[in-house]
Coordinates of C-alpha atoms in Angstrom, one line a residue:
X1 CA 0.0 0.0 0.0
X2 CA 1.5 3.3 -1.1
X3 CA 0.8 6.8 0.3
X4 CA -2.3 7.1 -1.9
X5 CA -3.8 4.0 -0.5
X6 CA -2.9 4.9 3.1
X7 CA -4.5 8.4 2.6
X8 CA -7.7 6.9 1.2
X9 CA -8.0 4.5 4.1
X10 CA -7.3 7.3 6.6
X11 CA -10.1 9.4 5.0
X12 CA -12.5 6.5 5.2
X13 CA -11.8 5.8 8.8
X14 CA -11.9 9.5 9.8
X15 CA -15.2 10.2 7.9
X16 CA -17.4 10.0 11.0
X17 CA -14.9 12.1 12.9
X18 CA -15.0 14.7 10.1
X19 CA -18.8 14.8 10.4
X20 CA -18.5 15.3 14.2
X21 CA -16.1 18.2 13.6
X22 CA -18.4 19.9 11.1
X23 CA -21.4 19.4 13.4
X24 CA -19.6 20.8 16.4
X25 CA -18.7 23.9 14.4
X26 CA -22.3 24.4 13.1
X27 CA -23.9 24.0 16.5
X28 CA -27.4 22.7 17.2
X29 CA -29.7 23.3 14.2
X30 CA -32.9 21.7 15.5
X31 CA -35.4 23.0 18.0
X32 CA -36.5 21.3 21.2
X33 CA -40.1 21.3 20.0
X34 CA -42.6 21.4 21.8
X35 CA -40.6 23.1 24.6
X36 CA -39.6 25.9 22.2
X37 CA -41.8 27.5 19.5
X38 CA -41.4 25.9 16.1
X39 CA -39.8 27.6 13.2
X40 CA -42.6 28.6 10.8
X41 CA -41.9 30.4 7.5
X42 CA -44.1 33.1 6.1
X43 CA -45.2 30.8 3.3
X44 CA -46.5 28.2 5.8
X45 CA -50.2 27.5 5.5
X46 CA -52.3 26.4 8.5
X47 CA -56.0 26.0 9.0
X48 CA -58.4 28.6 7.8
X49 CA -60.8 30.7 9.9
X50 CA -64.2 31.8 8.7
X51 CA -65.6 35.1 10.0
X52 CA -69.3 34.4 10.3
X53 CA -70.1 38.1 10.3
X54 CA -68.5 38.6 6.9
X55 CA -69.6 35.3 5.3
X56 CA -72.5 35.7 2.9
X57 CA -73.0 32.1 2.1
X58 CA -72.3 32.4 -1.6
X59 CA -70.6 29.0 -1.8
X60 CA -67.6 30.2 -3.9
X61 CA -65.3 28.6 -1.4
X62 CA -67.1 25.3 -1.7
X63 CA -66.8 25.3 -5.4
X64 CA -63.0 25.6 -5.4
X65 CA -62.2 23.3 -2.4
X66 CA -60.4 20.2 -3.9
X67 CA -60.8 17.8 -0.9
X68 CA -64.4 18.9 -0.1
X69 CA -63.4 20.2 3.3
X70 CA -65.9 23.0 2.8
X71 CA -69.5 21.9 2.0
X72 CA -72.8 23.7 1.8
X73 CA -76.1 22.3 3.0
X74 CA -79.5 24.0 2.5
X75 CA -82.9 23.3 3.8
X76 CA -86.1 25.4 3.7
X77 CA -85.0 27.8 6.4
X78 CA -81.2 27.7 6.6
X79 CA -78.1 27.4 4.5
X80 CA -75.1 26.0 6.4
X81 CA -71.4 26.3 5.4
X82 CA -69.5 23.4 7.0
X83 CA -65.7 23.2 7.4
X84 CA -64.1 19.9 8.3
X85 CA -60.5 20.5 9.2
X86 CA -59.7 16.8 9.0
X87 CA -60.1 17.0 5.2
X88 CA -58.4 20.3 4.6
X89 CA -55.2 20.3 2.6
X90 CA -54.5 24.0 3.4
X91 CA -54.3 25.1 -0.2
X92 CA -56.1 28.3 0.7
X93 CA -57.9 28.5 -2.6
X94 CA -61.0 29.4 -0.6
X95 CA -59.3 32.6 0.6
X96 CA -58.5 33.6 -3.0
X97 CA -62.2 33.4 -4.2
X98 CA -64.0 34.7 -1.1
X99 CA -65.7 37.9 -2.3
X100 CA -66.0 39.4 1.2
X101 CA -62.7 38.4 2.8
X102 CA -64.5 36.3 5.3
X103 CA -61.9 33.5 5.2
X104 CA -58.4 34.1 6.4
X105 CA -55.4 31.7 6.7
X106 CA -53.6 31.1 9.9
X107 CA -50.3 29.5 10.9
X108 CA -52.1 27.1 13.2
X109 CA -51.1 23.5 12.6
X110 CA -51.4 21.8 16.0
X111 CA -54.9 20.4 15.4
X112 CA -54.7 16.9 17.0
X113 CA -57.7 16.1 19.2
X114 CA -59.4 13.2 20.8
X115 CA -62.8 14.4 19.8
X116 CA -63.6 14.6 16.0
X117 CA -66.3 17.1 16.7
X118 CA -63.5 19.6 17.5
X119 CA -62.6 19.5 13.8
X120 CA -65.9 20.7 12.5
X121 CA -67.0 24.3 12.2
X122 CA -70.2 25.7 10.9
X123 CA -71.6 29.0 9.7
X124 CA -75.4 29.1 9.6
X125 CA -77.3 31.6 7.4
X126 CA -81.0 32.3 7.2
X127 CA -82.5 32.1 3.7
X128 CA -84.6 34.4 1.7
X129 CA -87.7 32.8 0.2
X130 CA -89.1 33.6 -3.2
X131 CA -91.9 36.1 -2.8
X132 CA -93.9 34.3 -5.6
X133 CA -93.4 30.5 -5.0
X134 CA -91.9 30.4 -1.5
X135 CA -88.8 28.3 -2.5
X136 CA -85.5 29.2 -0.8
X137 CA -83.5 31.6 -3.1
X138 CA -80.4 32.9 -1.3
X139 CA -79.2 34.0 2.1
X140 CA -80.1 37.3 3.8
X141 CA -76.5 38.3 3.9
X142 CA -76.0 37.6 0.2
X143 CA -79.1 39.5 -0.7
X144 CA -77.8 42.5 1.3
X145 CA -74.3 42.1 -0.3
X146 CA -75.8 42.1 -3.9
X147 CA -78.1 45.0 -3.2
X148 CA -75.1 47.0 -1.8
X149 CA -73.2 46.3 -5.0
X150 CA -76.0 47.0 -7.5
X151 CA -79.4 48.6 -7.0
X152 CA -80.7 47.2 -10.3
X153 CA -81.2 43.8 -8.6
X154 CA -83.9 45.0 -6.2
X155 CA -86.8 43.7 -8.3
X156 CA -85.3 40.3 -8.9
X157 CA -83.2 39.4 -5.9
X158 CA -85.9 37.7 -3.9
X159 CA -87.2 35.6 -6.8
X160 CA -86.1 32.0 -7.6
X161 CA -84.6 31.5 -11.1
X162 CA -87.8 30.2 -12.6
X163 CA -90.0 33.0 -11.2
X164 CA -87.3 35.6 -12.2
X165 CA -87.4 34.2 -15.8
X166 CA -91.2 34.4 -15.9
X167 CA -91.2 38.0 -14.6
X168 CA -88.6 38.9 -17.2
X169 CA -90.6 37.3 -20.0
X170 CA -93.8 39.1 -18.9
X171 CA -91.9 42.4 -18.9
X172 CA -90.6 41.8 -22.5
X173 CA -94.2 40.8 -23.6
X174 CA -95.6 44.0 -22.1
X175 CA -93.1 46.0 -24.0
X176 CA -93.0 44.2 -27.3
X177 CA -96.3 42.3 -27.5
X178 CA -97.6 38.8 -26.8
X179 CA -95.2 35.8 -27.3
X180 CA -96.2 32.8 -29.3
X181 CA -96.8 29.6 -27.3
X182 CA -94.6 26.6 -28.2

């Protein structure tokens, strides 16, 4: 074995010692979590929070939620936005589409619990019923939001789509004459 072979053998045997020397120069790079706060970057995405005072129940967040963590259920008197944290992938697409800014992201990630009910959140909205047929049309909060944005919707906002269409057709008939029956 020449000098080259001896040098290579020495490097192989001192490899772990070299790692120890580098580690001692760098110092400790990990945190004693949970005894110290974790390092969280600004790009980190935790669970979302829904402000029930700002939410209008439009359902835009439900339409863009890939894992269906956000769902909307409606009966005759209420429309309920449900958020199941256990399904959420923290993509925050719901934040991007919320027209009122009711949803905000947090850095909260410690969500373990023994009770699955702790992972469910709900926002309950009262619904507006059609003044002609009585079917649920939209939420009161959404009606107020639309009327604030445009006053032209006052005559149609509390009509269901079918009744709205009939009213529109009658208005056209009144202006341009009777329509032919098909």
